[in-house]
mmCIF file of C-alpha atoms and ligand atoms in Angstrom:
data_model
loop_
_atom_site.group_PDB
_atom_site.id
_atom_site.type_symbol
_atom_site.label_atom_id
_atom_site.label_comp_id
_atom_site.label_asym_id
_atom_site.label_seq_id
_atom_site.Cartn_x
_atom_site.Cartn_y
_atom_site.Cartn_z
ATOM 1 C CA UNK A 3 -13.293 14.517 -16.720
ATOM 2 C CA UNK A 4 -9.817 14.132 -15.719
ATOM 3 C CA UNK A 5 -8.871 10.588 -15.655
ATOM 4 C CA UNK A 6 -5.606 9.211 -14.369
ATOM 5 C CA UNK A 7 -5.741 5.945 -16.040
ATOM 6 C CA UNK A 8 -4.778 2.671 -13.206
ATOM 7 C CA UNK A 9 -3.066 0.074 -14.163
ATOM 8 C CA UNK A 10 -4.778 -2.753 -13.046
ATOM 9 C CA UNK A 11 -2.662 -6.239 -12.003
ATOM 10 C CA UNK A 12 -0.163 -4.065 -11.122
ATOM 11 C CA UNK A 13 -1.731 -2.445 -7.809
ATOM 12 C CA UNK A 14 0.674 0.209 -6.411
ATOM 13 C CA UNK A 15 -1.063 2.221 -3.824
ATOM 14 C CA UNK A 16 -4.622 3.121 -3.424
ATOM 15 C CA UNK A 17 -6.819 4.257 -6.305
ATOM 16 C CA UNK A 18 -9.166 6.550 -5.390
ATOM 17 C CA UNK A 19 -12.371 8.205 -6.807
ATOM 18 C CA UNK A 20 -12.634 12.022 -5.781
ATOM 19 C CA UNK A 21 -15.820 14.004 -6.457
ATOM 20 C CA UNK A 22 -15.225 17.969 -6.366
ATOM 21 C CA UNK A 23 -16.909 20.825 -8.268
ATOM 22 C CA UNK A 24 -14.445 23.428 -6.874
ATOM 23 C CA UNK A 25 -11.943 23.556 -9.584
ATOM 24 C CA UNK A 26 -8.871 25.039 -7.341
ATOM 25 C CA UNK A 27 -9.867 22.489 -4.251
ATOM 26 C CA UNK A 28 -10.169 19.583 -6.914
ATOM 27 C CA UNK A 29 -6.600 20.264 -9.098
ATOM 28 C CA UNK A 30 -4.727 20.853 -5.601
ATOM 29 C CA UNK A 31 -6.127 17.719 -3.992
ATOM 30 C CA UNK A 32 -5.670 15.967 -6.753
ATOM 31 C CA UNK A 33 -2.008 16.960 -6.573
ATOM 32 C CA UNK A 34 -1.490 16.085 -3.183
ATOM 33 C CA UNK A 35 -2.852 12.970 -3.600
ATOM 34 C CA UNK A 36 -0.544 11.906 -6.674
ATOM 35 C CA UNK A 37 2.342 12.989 -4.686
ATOM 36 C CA UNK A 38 0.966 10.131 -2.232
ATOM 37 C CA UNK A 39 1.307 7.618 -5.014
ATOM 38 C CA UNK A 40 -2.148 7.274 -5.030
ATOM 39 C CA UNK A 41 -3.882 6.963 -8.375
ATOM 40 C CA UNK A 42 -6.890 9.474 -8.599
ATOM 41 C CA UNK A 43 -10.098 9.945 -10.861
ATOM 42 C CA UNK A 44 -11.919 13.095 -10.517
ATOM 43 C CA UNK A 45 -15.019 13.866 -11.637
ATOM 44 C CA UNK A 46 -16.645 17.665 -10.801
ATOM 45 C CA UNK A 47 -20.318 16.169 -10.419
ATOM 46 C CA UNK A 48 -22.704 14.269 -9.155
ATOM 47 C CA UNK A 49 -23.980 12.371 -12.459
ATOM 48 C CA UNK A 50 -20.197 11.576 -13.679
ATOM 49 C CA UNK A 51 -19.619 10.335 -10.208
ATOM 50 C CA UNK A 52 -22.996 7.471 -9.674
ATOM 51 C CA UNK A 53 -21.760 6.920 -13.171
ATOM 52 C CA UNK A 54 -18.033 6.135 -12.507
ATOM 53 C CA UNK A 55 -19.006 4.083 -9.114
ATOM 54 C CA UNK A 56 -21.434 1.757 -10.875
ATOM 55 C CA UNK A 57 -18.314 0.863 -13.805
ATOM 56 C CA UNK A 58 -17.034 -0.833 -10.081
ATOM 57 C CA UNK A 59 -19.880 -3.351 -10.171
ATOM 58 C CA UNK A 60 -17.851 -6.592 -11.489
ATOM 59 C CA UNK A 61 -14.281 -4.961 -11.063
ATOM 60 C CA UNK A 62 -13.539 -3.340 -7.631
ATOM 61 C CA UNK A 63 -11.912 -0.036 -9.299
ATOM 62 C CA UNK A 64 -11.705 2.425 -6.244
ATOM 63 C CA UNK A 65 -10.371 1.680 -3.126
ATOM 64 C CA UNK A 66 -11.800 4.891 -1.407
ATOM 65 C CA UNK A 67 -14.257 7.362 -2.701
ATOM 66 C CA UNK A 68 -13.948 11.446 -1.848
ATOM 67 C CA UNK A 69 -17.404 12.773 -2.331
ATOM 68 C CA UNK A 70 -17.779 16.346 -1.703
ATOM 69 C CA UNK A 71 -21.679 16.636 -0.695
ATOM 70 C CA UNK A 72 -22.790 19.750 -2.284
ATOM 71 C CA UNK A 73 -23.126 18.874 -6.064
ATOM 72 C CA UNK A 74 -24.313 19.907 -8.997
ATOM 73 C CA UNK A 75 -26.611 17.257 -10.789
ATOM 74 C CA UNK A 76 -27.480 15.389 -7.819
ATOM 75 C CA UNK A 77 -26.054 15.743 -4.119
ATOM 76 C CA UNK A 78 -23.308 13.887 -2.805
ATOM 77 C CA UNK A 79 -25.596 12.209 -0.160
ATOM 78 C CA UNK A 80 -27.400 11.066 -3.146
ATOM 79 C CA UNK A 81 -24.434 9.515 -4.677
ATOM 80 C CA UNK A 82 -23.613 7.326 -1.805
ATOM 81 C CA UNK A 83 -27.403 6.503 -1.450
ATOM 82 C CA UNK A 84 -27.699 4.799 -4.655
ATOM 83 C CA UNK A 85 -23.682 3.380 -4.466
ATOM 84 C CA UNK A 86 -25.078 1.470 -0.870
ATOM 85 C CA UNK A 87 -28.638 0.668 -2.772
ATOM 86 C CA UNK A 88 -26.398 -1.396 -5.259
ATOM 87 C CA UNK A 89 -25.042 -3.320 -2.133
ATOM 88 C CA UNK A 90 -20.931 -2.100 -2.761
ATOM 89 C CA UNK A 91 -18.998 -1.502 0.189
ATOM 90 C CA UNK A 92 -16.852 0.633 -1.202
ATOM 91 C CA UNK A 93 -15.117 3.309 2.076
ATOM 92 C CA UNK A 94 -16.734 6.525 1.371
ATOM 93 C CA UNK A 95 -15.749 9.856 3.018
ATOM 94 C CA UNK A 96 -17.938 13.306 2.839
ATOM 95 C CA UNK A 97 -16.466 16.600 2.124
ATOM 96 C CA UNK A 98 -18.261 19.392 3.211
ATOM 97 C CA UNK A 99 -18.098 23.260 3.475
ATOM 98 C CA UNK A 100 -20.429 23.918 6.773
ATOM 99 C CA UNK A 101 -19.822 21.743 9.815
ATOM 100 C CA UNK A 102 -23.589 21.271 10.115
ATOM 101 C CA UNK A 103 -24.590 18.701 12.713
ATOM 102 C CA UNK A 104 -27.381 17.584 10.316
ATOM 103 C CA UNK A 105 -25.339 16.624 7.419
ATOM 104 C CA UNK A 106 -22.792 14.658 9.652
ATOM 105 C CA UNK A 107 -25.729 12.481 10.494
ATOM 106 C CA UNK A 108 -27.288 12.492 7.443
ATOM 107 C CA UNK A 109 -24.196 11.517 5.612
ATOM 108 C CA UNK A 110 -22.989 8.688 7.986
ATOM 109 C CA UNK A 111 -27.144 7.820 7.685
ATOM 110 C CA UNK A 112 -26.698 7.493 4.502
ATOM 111 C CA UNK A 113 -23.650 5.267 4.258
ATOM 112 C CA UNK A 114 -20.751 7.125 4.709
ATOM 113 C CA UNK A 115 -17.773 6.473 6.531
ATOM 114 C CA UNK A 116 -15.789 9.368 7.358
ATOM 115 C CA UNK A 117 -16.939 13.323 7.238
ATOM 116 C CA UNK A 118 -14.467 16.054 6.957
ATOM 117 C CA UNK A 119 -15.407 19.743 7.427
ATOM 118 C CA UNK A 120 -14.184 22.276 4.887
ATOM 119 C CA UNK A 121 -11.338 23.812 5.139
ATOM 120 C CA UNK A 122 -8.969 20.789 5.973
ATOM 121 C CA UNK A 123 -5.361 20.013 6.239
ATOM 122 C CA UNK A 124 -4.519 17.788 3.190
ATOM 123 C CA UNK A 125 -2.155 16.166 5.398
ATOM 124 C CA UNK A 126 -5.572 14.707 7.229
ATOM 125 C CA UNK A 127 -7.331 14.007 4.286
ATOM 126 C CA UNK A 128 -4.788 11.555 3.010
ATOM 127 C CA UNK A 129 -4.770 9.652 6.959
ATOM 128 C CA UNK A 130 -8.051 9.108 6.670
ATOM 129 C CA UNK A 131 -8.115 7.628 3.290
ATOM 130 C CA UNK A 132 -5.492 5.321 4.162
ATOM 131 C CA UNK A 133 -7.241 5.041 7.688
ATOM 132 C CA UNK A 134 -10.209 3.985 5.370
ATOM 133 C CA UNK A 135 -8.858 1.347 2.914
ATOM 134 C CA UNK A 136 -6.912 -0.323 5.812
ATOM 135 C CA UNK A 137 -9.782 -0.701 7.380
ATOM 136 C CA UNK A 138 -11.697 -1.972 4.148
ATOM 137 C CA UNK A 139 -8.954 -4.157 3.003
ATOM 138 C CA UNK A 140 -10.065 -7.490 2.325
ATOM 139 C CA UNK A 141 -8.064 -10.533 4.110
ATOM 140 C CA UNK A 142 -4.527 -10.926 1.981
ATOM 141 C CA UNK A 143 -5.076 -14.264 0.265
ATOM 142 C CA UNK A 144 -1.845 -15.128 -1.354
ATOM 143 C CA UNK A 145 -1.403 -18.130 -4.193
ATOM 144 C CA UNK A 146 1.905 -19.004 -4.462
ATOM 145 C CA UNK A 147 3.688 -21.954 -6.652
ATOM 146 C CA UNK A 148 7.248 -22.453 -7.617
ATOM 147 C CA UNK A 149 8.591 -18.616 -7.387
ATOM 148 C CA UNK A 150 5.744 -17.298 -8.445
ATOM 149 C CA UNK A 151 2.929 -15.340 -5.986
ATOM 150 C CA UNK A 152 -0.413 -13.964 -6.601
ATOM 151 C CA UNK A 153 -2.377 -11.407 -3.728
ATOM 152 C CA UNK A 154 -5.806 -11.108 -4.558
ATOM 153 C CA UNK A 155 -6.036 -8.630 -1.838
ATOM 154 C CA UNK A 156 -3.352 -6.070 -3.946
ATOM 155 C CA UNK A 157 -3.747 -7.563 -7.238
ATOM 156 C CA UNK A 158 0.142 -8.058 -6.617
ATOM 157 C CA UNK A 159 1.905 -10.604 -9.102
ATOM 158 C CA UNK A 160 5.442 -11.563 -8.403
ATOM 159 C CA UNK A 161 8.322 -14.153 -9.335
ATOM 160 C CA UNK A 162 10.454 -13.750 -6.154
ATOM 161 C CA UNK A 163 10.693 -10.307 -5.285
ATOM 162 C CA UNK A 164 10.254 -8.714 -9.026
ATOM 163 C CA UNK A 165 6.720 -7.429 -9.725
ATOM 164 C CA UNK A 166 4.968 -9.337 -12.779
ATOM 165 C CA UNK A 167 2.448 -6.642 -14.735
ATOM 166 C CA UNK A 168 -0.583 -8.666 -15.607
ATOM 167 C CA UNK A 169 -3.568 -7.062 -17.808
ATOM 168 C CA UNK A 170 -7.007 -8.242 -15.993
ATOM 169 C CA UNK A 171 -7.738 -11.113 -18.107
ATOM 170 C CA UNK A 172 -4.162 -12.394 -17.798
ATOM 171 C CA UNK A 173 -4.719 -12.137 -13.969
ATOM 172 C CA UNK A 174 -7.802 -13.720 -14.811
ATOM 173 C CA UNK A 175 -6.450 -16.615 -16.704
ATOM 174 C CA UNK A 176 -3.706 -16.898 -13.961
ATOM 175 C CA UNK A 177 -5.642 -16.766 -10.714
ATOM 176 C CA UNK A 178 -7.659 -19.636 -12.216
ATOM 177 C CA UNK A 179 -4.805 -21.426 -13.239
ATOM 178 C CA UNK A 180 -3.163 -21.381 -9.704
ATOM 179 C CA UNK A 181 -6.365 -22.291 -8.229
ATOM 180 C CA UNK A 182 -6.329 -25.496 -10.227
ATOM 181 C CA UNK A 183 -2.998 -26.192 -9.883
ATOM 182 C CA UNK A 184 -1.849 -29.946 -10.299
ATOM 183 C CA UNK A 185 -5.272 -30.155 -12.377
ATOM 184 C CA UNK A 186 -6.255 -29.907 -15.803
ATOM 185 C CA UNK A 187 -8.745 -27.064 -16.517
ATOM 186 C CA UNK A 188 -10.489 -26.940 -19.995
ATOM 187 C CA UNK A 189 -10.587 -23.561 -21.632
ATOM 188 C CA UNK A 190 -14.315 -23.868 -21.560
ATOM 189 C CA UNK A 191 -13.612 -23.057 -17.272
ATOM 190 C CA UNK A 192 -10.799 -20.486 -17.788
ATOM 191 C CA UNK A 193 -13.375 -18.613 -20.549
ATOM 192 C CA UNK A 194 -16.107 -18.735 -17.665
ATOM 193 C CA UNK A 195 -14.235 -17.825 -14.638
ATOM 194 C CA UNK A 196 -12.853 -14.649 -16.304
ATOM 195 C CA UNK A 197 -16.017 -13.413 -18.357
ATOM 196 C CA UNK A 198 -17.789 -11.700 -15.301
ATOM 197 C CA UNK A 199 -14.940 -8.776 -16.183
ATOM 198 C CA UNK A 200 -15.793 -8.728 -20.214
ATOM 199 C CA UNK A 201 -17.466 -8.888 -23.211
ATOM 200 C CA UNK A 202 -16.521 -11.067 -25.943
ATOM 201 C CA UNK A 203 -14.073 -13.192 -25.346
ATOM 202 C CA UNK A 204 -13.335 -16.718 -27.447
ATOM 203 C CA UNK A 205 -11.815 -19.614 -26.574
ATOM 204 C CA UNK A 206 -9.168 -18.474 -28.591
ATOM 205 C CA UNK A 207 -8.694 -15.864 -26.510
ATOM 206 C CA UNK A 208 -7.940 -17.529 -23.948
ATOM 207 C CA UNK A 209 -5.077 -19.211 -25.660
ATOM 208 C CA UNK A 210 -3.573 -15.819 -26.581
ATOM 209 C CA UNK A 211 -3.881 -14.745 -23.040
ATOM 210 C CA UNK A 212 -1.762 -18.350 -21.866
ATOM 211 C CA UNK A 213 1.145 -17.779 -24.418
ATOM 212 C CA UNK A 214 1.301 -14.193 -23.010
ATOM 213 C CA UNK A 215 1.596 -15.475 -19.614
ATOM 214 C CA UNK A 216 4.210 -18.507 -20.667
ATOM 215 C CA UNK A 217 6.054 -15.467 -21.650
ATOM 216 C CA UNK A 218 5.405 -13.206 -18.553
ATOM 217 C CA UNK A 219 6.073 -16.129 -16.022
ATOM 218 C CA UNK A 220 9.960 -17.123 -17.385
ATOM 219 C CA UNK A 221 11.749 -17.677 -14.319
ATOM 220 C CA UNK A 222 9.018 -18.501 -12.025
ATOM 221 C CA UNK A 223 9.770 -22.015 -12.105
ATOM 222 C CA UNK A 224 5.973 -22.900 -12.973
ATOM 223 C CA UNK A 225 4.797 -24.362 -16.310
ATOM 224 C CA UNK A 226 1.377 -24.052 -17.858
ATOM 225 C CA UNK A 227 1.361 -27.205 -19.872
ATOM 226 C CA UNK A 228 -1.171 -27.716 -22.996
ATOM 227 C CA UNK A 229 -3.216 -30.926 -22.794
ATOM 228 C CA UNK A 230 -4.393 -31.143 -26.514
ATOM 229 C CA UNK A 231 -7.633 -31.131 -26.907
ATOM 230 C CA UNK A 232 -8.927 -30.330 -23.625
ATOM 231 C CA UNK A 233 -7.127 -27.312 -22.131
ATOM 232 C CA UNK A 234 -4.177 -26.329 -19.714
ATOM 233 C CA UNK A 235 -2.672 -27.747 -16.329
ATOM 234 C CA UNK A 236 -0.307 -25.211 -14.308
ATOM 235 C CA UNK A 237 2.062 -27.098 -12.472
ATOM 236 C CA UNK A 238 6.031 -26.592 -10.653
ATOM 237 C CA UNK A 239 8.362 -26.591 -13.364
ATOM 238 C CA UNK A 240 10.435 -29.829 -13.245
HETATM 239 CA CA1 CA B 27 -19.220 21.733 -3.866
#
């Protein structure tokens, strides 16, 4: 598996999940894509791919899926069965090599979005995946305090116009914190709003993540203040 690692917090065009077991179509799509700025993970069958689409459970990792159908392993009409079984809703668009009216219906039966019929301009390709995730994209809701702006739509983090890169528990930490703003939040609530993404993570933790962010957030005018004892209170720097 070739993996492209994303940076998450730092969201900068789409991430997407391609599925292809023909090496030459897979390295020169993957290619093309890049060039697009979008960030791509391919896997070359069906197994790796129900396998990398159920990691998305508790964090949304792919904003559009490329499944080729035929597979080796299991079929890509099998993938998106069982990826719509577990309820995402994750855009999903079907690459195949015969334009067979029965697998257009069967794939779009199944769950899919979009169908494209081997061989294709990459040039389409990439308008339909950003065809796709606009249509997919959840309402922008934007958190904003002193200079400092969080979209939980693009996992954007900025102090006026400079980009912030936050690790996903320091996004965590910080959504919750602007959430509560103007109130004091106990550790005990920051540790349970960000464990759905993790494992083990202490209350300590959570203090290492705050002096990280103290650090990350100079010049945004806000102030996470420590209330001994208890926990933290985010608030407009004075
Ligand atoms: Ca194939």
């Amino acid at each position: 598996m070739l993996r492209i690692q994303p940076q998450i917090g730092l969201h900068i065009g789409l991430h997407i999940l391609l599925v292809e077991d023909d090496p030459v179509l897979a390295d020169g799509l993957l290619r093309a894509l890049s060039a697009q700025a979008m960030t791509v993970q391919l896997v070359r069958d069906g197994i790796a791919a129900d396998t990398a689409l159920q990691r998305t459970a508790s964090v949304p990792t792919f904003d559009v899926a490329v499944l080729d159908i035929g597979l080796t392993g299991i079929d890509g009409f099998e993938v998106v069965r069982r990826l719509r079984a577990r309820g995402a809703a994750m855009p999903v668009l079907l690459l195949t090599a015969r334009d067979a009216v029965e697998d257009r219906v069967r794939g779009l039966e199944t769950g899919a979005d979009d169908y494209l019929v081997k061989p294709f301009a990459t040039a389409e390709l990439i308008a339909r995946i950003r065809a796709l995730a606009r249509r997919h994209a959840p309402p922008s809701s934007v958190l904003a305090l002193g200079r400092l702006s969080l979209d939980s739509a693009t996992r954007r983090a900025r102090i006026g116009d400079r980009a912030v890169e936050l690790s996903v528990r320091e996004w965590g930490v910080l959504e919750y914190l602007l959430q509560h703003a103007g109130r004091v939040v106990s550790k005990q609530q920051i540790l349970d709003a960000i464990l759905p993404w993790g494992d083990d993570v202490t209350l300590n933790a959570v203090e290492v993540y705050v002096s990280r962010l103290r650090l990350k957030l100079e010049g945004a005018d806000v102030a996470i203040r420590t209330i001994r004892g208890f926990g933290y209170l985010l608030e407009a720097a004075a």
